[in-house]
Amino acid sequence: MIGETLELTVVAVDDIAPSLRHVRLAAADGGQLPPAAAGANIQLRLQGEARTWRNAYSLISQPGRRDEYEIIVRRVPESRGGSAFVHEVLKPGDRLVASWPGNLFAPQRTARHHLMIAGGIGITPFLSYVADFAHNGTSHALHVCCRESETGTFAPWLQACGDLNYYWDADGHRLDIPALLAQQPAGTHLYVCGPAALNDEVIQAAADAGWPASHVHCEHFGAALSGGTPFTAFLSRSGIEVEVGESESLLEAIERIGATAPCLCRGGACGVCVTGVLEGEPEHRDHYLGAAEREGGQLIMPCVSRARSARLVLDL
Amino acid sequence: MMQSQIVSRPRYRELAAEDTAGAHLLIVEGDTLAPGQMAALAAAFAPVADRLQTWLVSAPATALALGKVRKLQTVDEAAAALDALQEGFGIADRLYLQGTEPFMWSLATVAGRAGLSASQIRMQHAGSLKRRVWCTHCHQTTENVTTNIATCAGCGRELLVRDHFSRRLGAFMGVMVDAEVPGEVPQREEVFP
C-alpha cells in the first residue's frame, strides 16, 4: 500500500439527498488504508473522457478507520465537472487513484470545548470531528446551517453528537452568529466550514467579539472557485506554453500538459503549490499568501488563483 | 536582564486595553507601583472602564484604581480568588497583569488552569527583577532569587540561575553550578535586584 498514491475501489455509491452522493472507498488490493484523523481529506483523481479532475474531499469515515474511506459529494450546478462525474459516472467497482490523506483542519487538542459552525456541505469535516469528540468524551457543539429539507440527511453520522442545532433560511430559524459567539467559555475553539460568505461572517463576528485569532479556525472549499477568464501561462523552465480554460484551474492546466507540480489541498490553503511569478499580474484567490506577498506579485497558488493579465510567466 | 538570547525568556510590553466585548480584569502588584503609574493605567484602560475590574494586591491603603476595585493582601490570596471565580472566564475576556515575574506568573498559571489562553493574557513587568528558580535536580522551587547563583531551598545545591523559563512553572531553570568541580563556586553577585 506504500506509494505516492493510493489505489482505491468504489465499494458503494448512495444518493442520500437529491444533490448529495455518499461514496464508500476501499483499498483496491483489499489491504488496509492509511489511518486518517478527524478533519482529514483525500484528493481523488477523477478520469473523465475528455479531462481529469483532481478534487479534494473531506473524509467522513470514523477517524482511524482503515478498511474504508467515506466521502459525501455535493453536485454543484456550475461544477467544473468533478462533482457531476461523481454523480453521473462513478459506480461500484470503479478504480480510482487518490492521494494519501492530508489534514489542514485538525481539531485543536488543547481545547476545552469545540464549537463548530457548518454551512451546507461544509458539514463534512465535522462529521469526523463529532465521531472523534464523542469517542473521547470531549465537550462540543455543532451548529448547522442548511436547507430545511436536508436537516435529517446527516443524522446517521451525528447520532453521538452531544449538542446539535439546525438553522435554515426562514424567520425564527436563522443562526444569530454574534449571539452564539458572545457567550462562550474560555478555552473554546471555533471552527467554521461553509461558503465563503458564511466563513467571512463568522471570522469577522469572532474578531468583533474579541475572540483571540488563535482560537478561530476555518476551512474553505476553494477549488470550486478556480474557474474564470481564460489566459495563457508560460512555464519558463520547461519552455512550455499552456492555455488555461475558463472551467479549469491553472494547476489543472499545468497537469493536463503533463508537467508535474507539487500540490496538496487544491483549495489555496496549504501552500504546497506556491510558484514564482516572473511576468504578469496574478489574481489571488488563495488563503495562504499574506497581504505583502500578494502585493509583491512574485508568488501564486496555481490551484485556485488565476491571472489579471492575459499572460503569466511562471518559474516552473 | 529583561533581554536574553534564550528564546523561552518572556518579553513584556506596556499594558494596553484591548477593546473586546468581554470582561477585563487588571491585577496589579501594589507595592511595585511607581508614582504616576496608576494614572497611566487608568488612561490605558479608560476605553473598557465599564467592564473592568481592578484587583490591587498588597497596595497601600490609599491607592486608587479604575473600574470595580477589589483589594487583596497577598499573591496567594489573589490566586485563590482567581481560582474561585464562580462564573469562570469567557473567550472574549482579557487578563492584564503588572508586577514582578513571580507575581505575574503565579496568577497566569492559575488563569491558564481556568482555561484562559496565553493570547488572552497580557503582562507588564514592574518592580524587582527577582526570579523564581526551579531546581533541575530536586524539582523544588526557590523564591525571591536576586543573585546569579542561589542556594536551592529544596536540596541545598548551589544553582546557576539561567534565562531558560518555564511558562508552566512560572520559573527560571537552576542547575548545579559546581557539578564538574565540586566546591568550585563562582562569586555570587546580585544581578536581579
Short mmCIF file of C-alpha atoms in Angstrom, two decimals:
data_model
loop_
_atom_site.label_atom_id
_atom_site.label_comp_id
_atom_site.label_asym_id
_atom_site.label_seq_id
_atom_site.Cartn_x
_atom_site.Cartn_y
_atom_site.Cartn_z
CA MET A 1 0.00 0.00 0.00
CA ILE A 2 3.03 2.26 0.42
CA GLY A 3 3.48 4.53 -2.56
CA GLU A 4 2.97 8.09 -3.64
CA THR A 5 -0.69 7.45 -4.33
CA LEU A 6 -3.40 5.06 -3.19
CA GLU A 7 -5.32 2.71 -5.47
CA LEU A 8 -8.95 2.62 -4.37
CA THR A 9 -12.07 0.72 -5.40
CA VAL A 10 -15.56 2.16 -5.17
CA VAL A 11 -17.46 -0.10 -2.78
CA ALA A 12 -20.81 1.66 -2.94
CA VAL A 13 -22.49 4.87 -4.05
CA ASP A 14 -25.69 6.02 -2.43
CA ASP A 15 -27.74 9.17 -3.05
CA ILE A 16 -28.61 10.47 0.41
CA ALA A 17 -30.32 13.60 -0.96
CA PRO A 18 -31.12 14.82 -4.48
CA SER A 19 -27.72 16.52 -4.84
CA LEU A 20 -25.67 14.56 -2.30
CA ARG A 21 -23.90 11.32 -3.08
CA HIS A 22 -22.28 9.17 -0.40
CA VAL A 23 -19.29 7.20 -1.72
CA ARG A 24 -17.53 4.36 0.10
CA LEU A 25 -13.99 3.51 -0.98
CA ALA A 26 -11.67 0.64 -0.06
CA ALA A 27 -8.10 -0.27 -0.95
CA ALA A 28 -8.04 -1.88 -4.39
CA ASP A 29 -5.75 -4.65 -3.15
CA GLY A 30 -8.07 -5.43 -0.24
CA GLY A 31 -5.46 -4.28 2.29
CA GLN A 32 -5.59 -1.61 4.96
CA LEU A 33 -5.79 2.09 4.17
CA PRO A 34 -3.53 4.65 5.86
CA PRO A 35 -5.21 5.94 9.02
CA ALA A 36 -6.64 9.46 8.90
CA ALA A 37 -7.51 11.74 11.79
CA ALA A 38 -10.59 13.96 12.18
CA GLY A 39 -10.66 16.74 9.59
CA ALA A 40 -8.53 14.89 7.02
CA ASN A 41 -9.19 14.94 3.30
CA ILE A 42 -8.10 12.97 0.26
CA GLN A 43 -7.61 14.09 -3.28
CA LEU A 44 -9.32 11.89 -5.87
CA ARG A 45 -8.16 11.70 -9.47
CA LEU A 46 -11.38 11.50 -11.47
CA GLN A 47 -10.66 10.33 -15.00
CA GLY A 48 -13.30 11.63 -17.40
CA GLU A 49 -13.34 11.01 -21.13
CA ALA A 50 -12.01 14.41 -22.10
CA ARG A 51 -10.25 15.52 -18.95
CA THR A 52 -9.09 14.65 -15.47
CA TRP A 53 -10.25 16.30 -12.28
CA ARG A 54 -8.35 16.20 -9.03
CA ASN A 55 -10.76 17.14 -6.28
CA ALA A 56 -10.18 17.09 -2.51
CA TYR A 57 -12.92 15.70 -0.29
CA SER A 58 -13.16 15.54 3.49
CA LEU A 59 -13.18 12.03 4.88
CA ILE A 60 -16.34 11.45 6.88
CA SER A 61 -15.45 7.94 8.00
CA GLN A 62 -14.70 7.21 11.66
CA PRO A 63 -11.21 8.67 12.35
CA GLY A 64 -8.60 5.93 12.32
CA ARG A 65 -10.77 3.50 10.39
CA ARG A 66 -8.61 1.57 7.93
CA ASP A 67 -11.00 -0.66 6.00
CA GLU A 68 -12.92 2.10 4.21
CA TYR A 69 -12.90 5.80 3.44
CA GLU A 70 -16.24 7.57 3.10
CA ILE A 71 -16.91 10.90 1.39
CA ILE A 72 -20.02 12.90 0.52
CA VAL A 73 -20.05 14.85 -2.73
CA ARG A 74 -22.50 17.64 -3.49
CA ARG A 75 -23.38 18.10 -7.12
CA VAL A 76 -22.61 21.72 -7.89
CA PRO A 77 -24.71 23.28 -10.69
CA GLU A 78 -21.77 25.31 -12.02
CA SER A 79 -19.49 22.39 -11.50
CA ARG A 80 -16.20 22.27 -13.33
CA GLY A 81 -17.21 18.68 -13.91
CA GLY A 82 -15.74 16.75 -10.98
CA SER A 83 -18.90 16.59 -8.90
CA ALA A 84 -21.01 15.80 -11.98
CA PHE A 85 -18.61 12.95 -12.75
CA VAL A 86 -19.06 11.52 -9.25
CA HIS A 87 -22.84 11.80 -9.57
CA GLU A 88 -23.26 10.53 -13.13
CA VAL A 89 -20.37 8.24 -13.96
CA LEU A 90 -18.84 6.78 -10.83
CA LYS A 91 -20.18 3.30 -9.98
CA PRO A 92 -19.30 0.43 -7.63
CA GLY A 93 -16.25 -1.49 -8.78
CA ASP A 94 -14.58 1.53 -10.42
CA ARG A 95 -10.92 2.06 -9.64
CA LEU A 96 -9.66 5.48 -8.51
CA VAL A 97 -6.24 6.89 -7.80
CA ALA A 98 -6.13 9.03 -4.67
CA SER A 99 -3.58 10.95 -2.64
CA TRP A 100 -2.69 9.91 0.86
CA PRO A 101 -4.90 11.61 3.42
CA GLY A 102 -3.80 15.11 4.32
CA ASN A 103 -5.08 17.22 7.18
CA LEU A 104 -5.18 21.01 7.18
CA PHE A 105 -8.14 21.26 9.52
CA ALA A 106 -7.40 19.07 12.52
CA PRO A 107 -9.21 19.79 15.80
CA GLN A 108 -7.18 21.64 18.45
CA ARG A 109 -6.32 19.05 21.07
CA THR A 110 -5.93 21.56 23.91
CA ALA A 111 -9.47 22.93 23.52
CA ARG A 112 -11.85 22.75 26.48
CA HIS A 113 -14.83 22.99 24.16
CA HIS A 114 -15.20 22.69 20.40
CA LEU A 115 -17.74 24.99 18.74
CA MET A 116 -18.43 24.05 15.12
CA ILE A 117 -20.40 26.06 12.55
CA ALA A 118 -21.19 24.34 9.26
CA GLY A 119 -22.73 25.77 6.13
CA GLY A 120 -24.22 23.27 3.67
CA ILE A 121 -21.79 20.61 2.51
CA GLY A 122 -19.21 22.28 4.80
CA ILE A 123 -20.56 19.89 7.41
CA THR A 124 -18.40 17.06 6.09
CA PRO A 125 -15.21 17.66 8.12
CA PHE A 126 -17.37 17.97 11.24
CA LEU A 127 -18.84 14.51 10.77
CA SER A 128 -15.42 13.08 11.59
CA TYR A 129 -14.90 15.69 14.33
CA VAL A 130 -18.11 14.63 16.06
CA ALA A 131 -17.09 10.96 15.89
CA ASP A 132 -13.74 11.89 17.44
CA PHE A 133 -15.20 14.11 20.18
CA ALA A 134 -17.94 11.63 21.08
CA HIS A 135 -15.38 8.83 21.27
CA ASN A 136 -13.08 10.86 23.52
CA GLY A 137 -15.81 12.46 25.58
CA THR A 138 -14.74 15.97 24.53
CA SER A 139 -17.19 18.84 25.01
CA HIS A 140 -18.57 20.01 21.66
CA ALA A 141 -21.48 21.71 19.91
CA LEU A 142 -22.38 21.66 16.22
CA HIS A 143 -24.44 24.40 14.55
CA VAL A 144 -25.53 23.51 11.04
CA CYS A 145 -26.90 25.99 8.51
CA CYS A 146 -28.52 24.07 5.65
CA ARG A 147 -31.64 23.65 3.55
CA GLU A 148 -34.67 22.81 5.66
CA SER A 149 -35.11 19.63 3.62
CA GLU A 150 -31.60 18.44 4.50
CA THR A 151 -31.75 18.67 8.29
CA GLY A 152 -32.06 14.88 8.57
CA THR A 153 -29.61 13.95 5.84
CA PHE A 154 -26.53 13.64 8.02
CA ALA A 155 -28.28 12.03 11.00
CA PRO A 156 -26.52 8.66 10.54
CA TRP A 157 -23.14 10.33 11.25
CA LEU A 158 -24.37 12.58 14.04
CA GLN A 159 -26.08 10.20 16.43
CA ALA A 160 -23.34 10.66 19.01
CA CYS A 161 -23.34 14.47 18.75
CA GLY A 162 -23.83 15.97 22.19
CA ASP A 163 -25.25 19.33 21.11
CA LEU A 164 -26.70 19.54 17.61
CA ASN A 165 -28.57 22.56 16.24
CA TYR A 166 -30.03 23.21 12.80
CA TYR A 167 -30.75 26.54 11.12
CA TRP A 168 -32.26 27.38 7.77
CA ASP A 169 -33.36 30.43 5.84
CA ALA A 170 -36.76 31.21 7.39
CA ASP A 171 -37.93 33.60 10.08
CA GLY A 172 -37.08 32.25 13.51
CA HIS A 173 -34.67 29.66 12.11
CA ARG A 174 -31.64 31.69 11.12
CA LEU A 175 -28.41 31.42 13.08
CA ASP A 176 -27.64 34.53 15.14
CA ILE A 177 -23.86 34.36 14.84
CA PRO A 178 -22.95 37.26 17.19
CA ALA A 179 -25.28 35.89 19.89
CA LEU A 180 -23.76 32.43 19.59
CA LEU A 181 -20.21 33.77 19.79
CA ALA A 182 -20.88 36.17 22.65
CA GLN A 183 -21.27 33.63 25.43
CA GLN A 184 -18.57 31.00 25.03
CA PRO A 185 -16.26 29.91 27.83
CA ALA A 186 -12.50 30.44 27.79
CA GLY A 187 -10.72 27.51 26.19
CA THR A 188 -13.29 27.23 23.38
CA HIS A 189 -12.03 26.76 19.85
CA LEU A 190 -14.26 27.84 16.99
CA TYR A 191 -14.32 26.07 13.62
CA VAL A 192 -16.23 27.17 10.56
CA CYS A 193 -16.58 25.45 7.21
CA GLY A 194 -19.04 26.62 4.63
CA PRO A 195 -19.50 29.01 1.72
CA ALA A 196 -17.12 31.99 1.68
CA ALA A 197 -19.83 34.42 2.85
CA LEU A 198 -20.53 32.36 5.97
CA ASN A 199 -16.84 31.83 6.71
CA ASP A 200 -16.14 35.54 6.39
CA GLU A 201 -19.12 36.50 8.54
CA VAL A 202 -18.15 34.11 11.33
CA ILE A 203 -14.48 35.14 11.30
CA GLN A 204 -15.45 38.82 11.39
CA ALA A 205 -18.01 38.30 14.16
CA ALA A 206 -15.45 36.43 16.25
CA ALA A 207 -12.90 39.21 15.80
CA ASP A 208 -15.53 41.84 16.68
CA ALA A 209 -16.45 39.95 19.84
CA GLY A 210 -12.83 39.74 20.97
CA TRP A 211 -12.00 36.12 20.23
CA PRO A 212 -8.25 35.57 20.04
CA ALA A 213 -7.38 34.71 16.41
CA SER A 214 -5.56 31.64 17.72
CA HIS A 215 -8.95 30.15 18.65
CA VAL A 216 -10.70 30.65 15.30
CA HIS A 217 -10.25 28.10 12.50
CA CYS A 218 -11.68 27.94 9.02
CA GLU A 219 -11.68 25.55 6.11
CA HIS A 220 -12.65 26.93 2.72
CA PHE A 221 -13.73 24.82 -0.17
CA GLY A 222 -11.90 26.77 -2.80
CA ALA A 223 -11.45 24.50 -5.79
CA ALA A 224 -14.99 25.26 -6.98
CA LEU A 225 -13.92 28.88 -7.35
CA SER A 226 -10.88 28.27 -9.53
CA GLY A 227 -12.51 28.96 -12.91
CA GLY A 228 -12.65 32.33 -14.71
CA THR A 229 -11.48 34.20 -17.77
CA PRO A 230 -9.11 32.14 -19.94
CA PHE A 231 -5.46 33.17 -20.03
CA THR A 232 -2.07 31.90 -21.14
CA ALA A 233 0.62 30.59 -18.85
CA PHE A 234 4.23 30.15 -19.92
CA LEU A 235 6.35 27.74 -17.88
CA SER A 236 9.76 29.33 -18.23
CA ARG A 237 11.89 26.43 -17.01
CA SER A 238 10.14 23.84 -19.17
CA GLY A 239 9.66 26.27 -22.06
CA ILE A 240 6.02 25.22 -22.48
CA GLU A 241 3.04 27.47 -23.08
CA VAL A 242 -0.40 26.38 -21.90
CA GLU A 243 -3.86 27.86 -22.40
CA VAL A 244 -5.85 27.90 -19.15
CA GLY A 245 -9.54 27.39 -19.95
CA GLU A 246 -12.42 29.04 -18.12
CA SER A 247 -13.50 25.90 -16.27
CA GLU A 248 -10.09 24.59 -15.25
CA SER A 249 -7.59 25.86 -12.73
CA LEU A 250 -4.06 26.92 -13.59
CA LEU A 251 -2.83 23.83 -11.74
CA GLU A 252 -5.12 21.57 -13.74
CA ALA A 253 -3.92 23.13 -16.99
CA ILE A 254 -0.31 22.53 -15.96
CA GLU A 255 -1.14 18.92 -15.11
CA ARG A 256 -3.07 18.48 -18.38
CA ILE A 257 0.05 19.07 -20.46
CA GLY A 258 1.91 16.50 -18.40
CA ALA A 259 4.00 18.74 -16.16
CA THR A 260 4.08 17.68 -12.52
CA ALA A 261 3.50 20.37 -9.97
CA PRO A 262 3.56 19.77 -6.23
CA CYS A 263 0.17 20.20 -4.55
CA LEU A 264 -1.76 19.02 -1.53
CA CYS A 265 -5.08 20.67 -0.70
CA ARG A 266 -6.00 22.07 -4.12
CA GLY A 267 -8.00 24.71 -2.31
CA GLY A 268 -5.49 27.51 -1.74
CA ALA A 269 -4.93 26.69 1.91
CA CYS A 270 -1.81 24.59 2.36
CA GLY A 271 0.86 26.48 0.40
CA VAL A 272 2.45 23.40 -1.15
CA CYS A 273 1.88 24.53 -4.75
CA VAL A 274 3.30 28.03 -4.30
CA THR A 275 5.04 29.05 -7.53
CA GLY A 276 7.15 32.02 -8.57
CA VAL A 277 5.68 34.57 -10.99
CA LEU A 278 8.21 36.14 -13.36
CA GLU A 279 5.86 38.21 -15.53
CA GLY A 280 2.20 39.13 -15.49
CA GLU A 281 -0.25 40.01 -12.75
CA PRO A 282 -1.77 37.23 -10.62
CA GLU A 283 -5.36 37.31 -9.39
CA HIS A 284 -5.03 35.87 -5.90
CA ARG A 285 -7.85 33.66 -4.63
CA ASP A 286 -5.97 31.67 -2.00
CA HIS A 287 -6.00 31.82 1.78
CA TYR A 288 -2.28 31.23 2.16
CA LEU A 289 -0.31 34.25 0.97
CA GLY A 290 -0.07 37.24 3.26
CA ALA A 291 -1.01 40.77 2.21
CA ALA A 292 2.61 41.73 1.49
CA GLU A 293 3.20 38.61 -0.62
CA ARG A 294 0.04 39.30 -2.59
CA GLU A 295 1.04 42.86 -3.29
CA GLY A 296 4.55 41.76 -4.24
CA GLY A 297 3.04 39.77 -7.10
CA GLN A 298 6.01 37.38 -7.13
CA LEU A 299 4.12 34.30 -5.95
CA ILE A 300 0.96 32.49 -6.95
CA MET A 301 -1.01 29.46 -5.75
CA PRO A 302 -1.92 27.79 -9.09
CA CYS A 303 -4.59 25.55 -7.51
CA VAL A 304 -7.07 28.42 -7.17
CA SER A 305 -5.51 31.67 -8.38
CA ARG A 306 -5.62 32.97 -11.92
CA ALA A 307 -4.33 35.95 -13.92
CA ARG A 308 -5.45 39.55 -14.29
CA SER A 309 -3.15 39.90 -17.27
CA ALA A 310 -3.61 37.87 -20.46
CA ARG A 311 -0.33 36.07 -19.84
CA LEU A 312 1.57 34.80 -16.82
CA VAL A 313 5.17 33.61 -16.87
CA LEU A 314 5.83 31.09 -14.12
CA ASP A 315 9.08 29.85 -12.62
CA LEU A 316 8.16 26.24 -13.32
CA MET B 1 18.22 41.26 32.44
CA MET B 2 14.85 41.59 30.71
CA GLN B 3 16.52 40.71 27.39
CA SER B 4 18.08 37.38 26.61
CA GLN B 5 19.37 35.25 23.75
CA ILE B 6 17.33 32.43 25.29
CA VAL B 7 14.04 32.36 23.40
CA SER B 8 12.00 30.95 26.28
CA ARG B 9 12.69 34.10 28.30
CA PRO B 10 9.35 36.02 28.22
CA ARG B 11 9.15 39.55 26.93
CA TYR B 12 6.75 42.05 28.45
CA ARG B 13 5.06 45.05 26.97
CA GLU B 14 3.32 48.11 28.27
CA LEU B 15 -0.30 47.26 29.08
CA ALA B 16 -2.98 48.50 26.71
CA ALA B 17 -6.65 47.59 26.93
CA GLU B 18 -7.89 45.52 24.02
CA ASP B 19 -11.34 46.77 23.21
CA THR B 20 -13.09 43.39 23.21
CA ALA B 21 -16.67 42.79 24.30
CA GLY B 22 -15.66 40.52 27.18
CA ALA B 23 -14.75 41.24 30.79
CA HIS B 24 -11.40 42.83 31.58
CA LEU B 25 -9.51 42.02 34.75
CA LEU B 26 -6.42 44.02 35.71
CA ILE B 27 -4.35 42.72 38.62
CA VAL B 28 -1.60 44.96 39.92
CA GLU B 29 1.09 44.15 42.44
CA GLY B 30 0.56 47.27 44.51
CA ASP B 31 3.96 47.60 46.14
CA THR B 32 5.66 47.75 42.71
CA LEU B 33 3.65 50.79 41.67
CA ALA B 34 5.83 53.74 40.83
CA PRO B 35 4.40 57.23 41.33
CA GLY B 36 2.04 58.14 38.48
CA GLN B 37 1.78 54.56 37.25
CA MET B 38 -1.79 54.08 38.40
CA ALA B 39 -2.77 57.21 36.47
CA ALA B 40 -1.09 55.79 33.36
CA LEU B 41 -3.00 52.54 33.79
CA ALA B 42 -6.26 54.43 34.29
CA ALA B 43 -5.70 56.23 30.98
CA ALA B 44 -4.79 53.00 29.21
CA PHE B 45 -7.92 51.22 30.46
CA ALA B 46 -10.42 54.06 30.08
CA PRO B 47 -11.92 52.54 26.86
CA VAL B 48 -13.04 49.43 28.76
CA ALA B 49 -13.70 51.06 32.14
CA ASP B 50 -17.35 49.95 32.15
CA ARG B 51 -16.37 46.27 32.05
CA LEU B 52 -13.13 46.49 34.01
CA GLN B 53 -12.29 45.09 37.40
CA THR B 54 -9.05 46.08 39.09
CA TRP B 55 -7.55 43.94 41.79
CA LEU B 56 -4.92 45.66 43.87
CA VAL B 57 -2.67 43.24 45.68
CA SER B 58 -0.58 44.38 48.66
CA ALA B 59 -1.25 48.00 47.76
CA PRO B 60 -1.06 50.99 50.07
CA ALA B 61 -4.48 51.63 51.66
CA THR B 62 -4.71 54.95 49.86
CA ALA B 63 -4.17 53.53 46.36
CA LEU B 64 -6.89 54.40 43.87
CA ALA B 65 -7.81 52.38 40.82
CA LEU B 66 -10.15 52.24 37.86
CA GLY B 67 -13.35 50.22 37.46
CA LYS B 68 -14.69 47.92 40.14
CA VAL B 69 -11.88 47.68 42.66
CA ARG B 70 -11.02 44.78 44.93
CA LYS B 71 -8.17 44.85 47.43
CA LEU B 72 -6.23 41.73 48.32
CA GLN B 73 -3.35 41.21 50.73
CA THR B 74 -1.10 38.64 49.06
CA VAL B 75 -0.46 36.99 45.70
CA ASP B 76 -1.68 33.68 47.19
CA GLU B 77 -4.94 35.33 48.15
CA ALA B 78 -5.26 36.74 44.61
CA ALA B 79 -4.51 33.32 43.10
CA ALA B 80 -7.17 31.71 45.30
CA ALA B 81 -9.68 34.41 44.32
CA LEU B 82 -8.90 33.85 40.65
CA ASP B 83 -9.31 30.11 41.08
CA ALA B 84 -12.64 30.62 42.84
CA LEU B 85 -14.25 32.86 40.21
CA GLN B 86 -17.70 31.26 40.02
CA GLU B 87 -18.61 32.37 36.53
CA GLY B 88 -15.25 31.37 35.02
CA PHE B 89 -13.65 33.16 32.08
CA GLY B 90 -15.20 33.80 28.68
CA ILE B 91 -13.43 33.52 25.33
CA ALA B 92 -13.54 37.30 24.82
CA ASP B 93 -12.21 38.12 28.31
CA ARG B 94 -8.75 39.51 28.95
CA LEU B 95 -6.47 39.34 31.95
CA TYR B 96 -3.81 42.02 32.45
CA LEU B 97 -1.03 41.62 34.99
CA GLN B 98 1.51 44.08 36.28
CA GLY B 99 4.24 43.35 38.77
CA THR B 100 7.28 41.16 39.32
CA GLU B 101 7.68 37.99 37.31
CA PRO B 102 6.90 35.59 40.19
CA PHE B 103 3.74 37.60 40.91
CA MET B 104 2.53 37.68 37.30
CA TRP B 105 3.30 34.05 36.56
CA SER B 106 1.69 32.83 39.79
CA LEU B 107 -1.54 34.35 38.54
CA ALA B 108 -1.07 33.50 34.86
CA THR B 109 -0.68 29.80 35.65
CA VAL B 110 -3.87 29.82 37.75
CA ALA B 111 -5.71 31.60 34.93
CA GLY B 112 -4.35 29.04 32.46
CA ARG B 113 -5.78 26.23 34.56
CA ALA B 114 -9.12 28.06 34.46
CA GLY B 115 -9.00 27.85 30.65
CA LEU B 116 -7.63 31.26 29.71
CA SER B 117 -5.26 31.01 26.74
CA ALA B 118 -1.91 32.77 26.52
CA SER B 119 -3.40 35.04 23.84
CA GLN B 120 -5.86 36.38 26.42
CA ILE B 121 -3.22 37.33 29.00
CA ARG B 122 -1.10 40.48 28.83
CA MET B 123 1.76 41.29 31.17
CA GLN B 124 3.86 44.31 32.02
CA HIS B 125 6.83 43.94 34.28
CA ALA B 126 7.19 46.31 37.24
CA GLY B 127 9.34 46.33 40.36
CA SER B 128 12.12 43.94 41.27
CA LEU B 129 13.78 41.60 38.75
CA LYS B 130 13.72 38.81 41.35
CA ARG B 131 13.16 35.33 40.00
CA ARG B 132 11.51 32.09 40.99
CA VAL B 133 14.04 29.34 40.32
CA TRP B 134 13.27 25.71 39.63
CA CYS B 135 15.96 23.19 40.52
CA THR B 136 16.56 20.66 37.74
CA HIS B 137 17.93 18.20 40.33
CA CYS B 138 15.28 18.09 43.10
CA HIS B 139 12.41 19.85 41.23
CA GLN B 140 11.75 22.25 44.12
CA THR B 141 11.37 25.97 43.60
CA THR B 142 13.27 28.72 45.37
CA GLU B 143 11.58 32.11 45.65
CA ASN B 144 12.86 35.69 45.60
CA VAL B 145 16.21 34.96 43.94
CA THR B 146 18.16 38.14 43.13
CA THR B 147 21.62 36.61 42.61
CA ASN B 148 23.27 34.77 39.69
CA ILE B 149 23.92 31.82 42.00
CA ALA B 150 21.38 30.73 44.58
CA THR B 151 21.15 28.02 47.19
CA CYS B 152 18.29 25.63 46.38
CA ALA B 153 15.62 25.71 49.06
CA GLY B 154 14.93 22.05 48.39
CA CYS B 155 18.30 20.25 48.20
CA GLY B 156 20.81 22.91 49.22
CA ARG B 157 22.79 22.69 45.95
CA GLU B 158 24.36 25.87 44.65
CA LEU B 159 22.37 26.66 41.48
CA LEU B 160 23.39 28.74 38.49
CA VAL B 161 20.28 30.74 37.55
CA ARG B 162 19.71 30.52 33.82
CA ASP B 163 17.47 32.52 31.45
CA HIS B 164 15.57 29.39 30.38
CA PHE B 165 11.99 29.91 31.52
CA SER B 166 9.08 27.55 32.06
CA ARG B 167 5.67 29.06 31.48
CA ARG B 168 4.05 26.07 33.15
CA LEU B 169 6.02 26.58 36.35
CA GLY B 170 6.47 30.34 36.03
CA ALA B 171 10.13 29.80 36.96
CA PHE B 172 13.66 30.02 35.63
CA MET B 173 15.91 26.98 35.41
CA GLY B 174 18.58 26.46 38.06
CA VAL B 175 21.40 23.97 37.51
CA MET B 176 24.13 22.85 39.94
CA VAL B 177 26.99 25.29 39.41
CA ASP B 178 29.79 23.10 40.78
CA ALA B 179 28.76 19.79 39.21
CA GLU B 180 32.05 19.47 37.30
CA VAL B 181 34.38 20.52 40.09
CA PRO B 182 32.65 20.16 43.48
CA GLY B 183 33.21 23.15 45.70
CA GLU B 184 34.25 25.45 42.86
CA VAL B 185 31.51 28.04 43.12
CA PRO B 186 31.99 31.37 41.34
CA GLN B 187 31.43 34.68 43.07
CA ARG B 188 27.78 35.28 43.92
CA GLU B 189 26.55 38.61 42.59
CA GLU B 190 23.23 40.41 42.83
CA VAL B 191 22.13 40.56 39.18
CA PHE B 192 18.32 40.57 39.59
CA PRO B 193 17.83 43.45 42.06
#
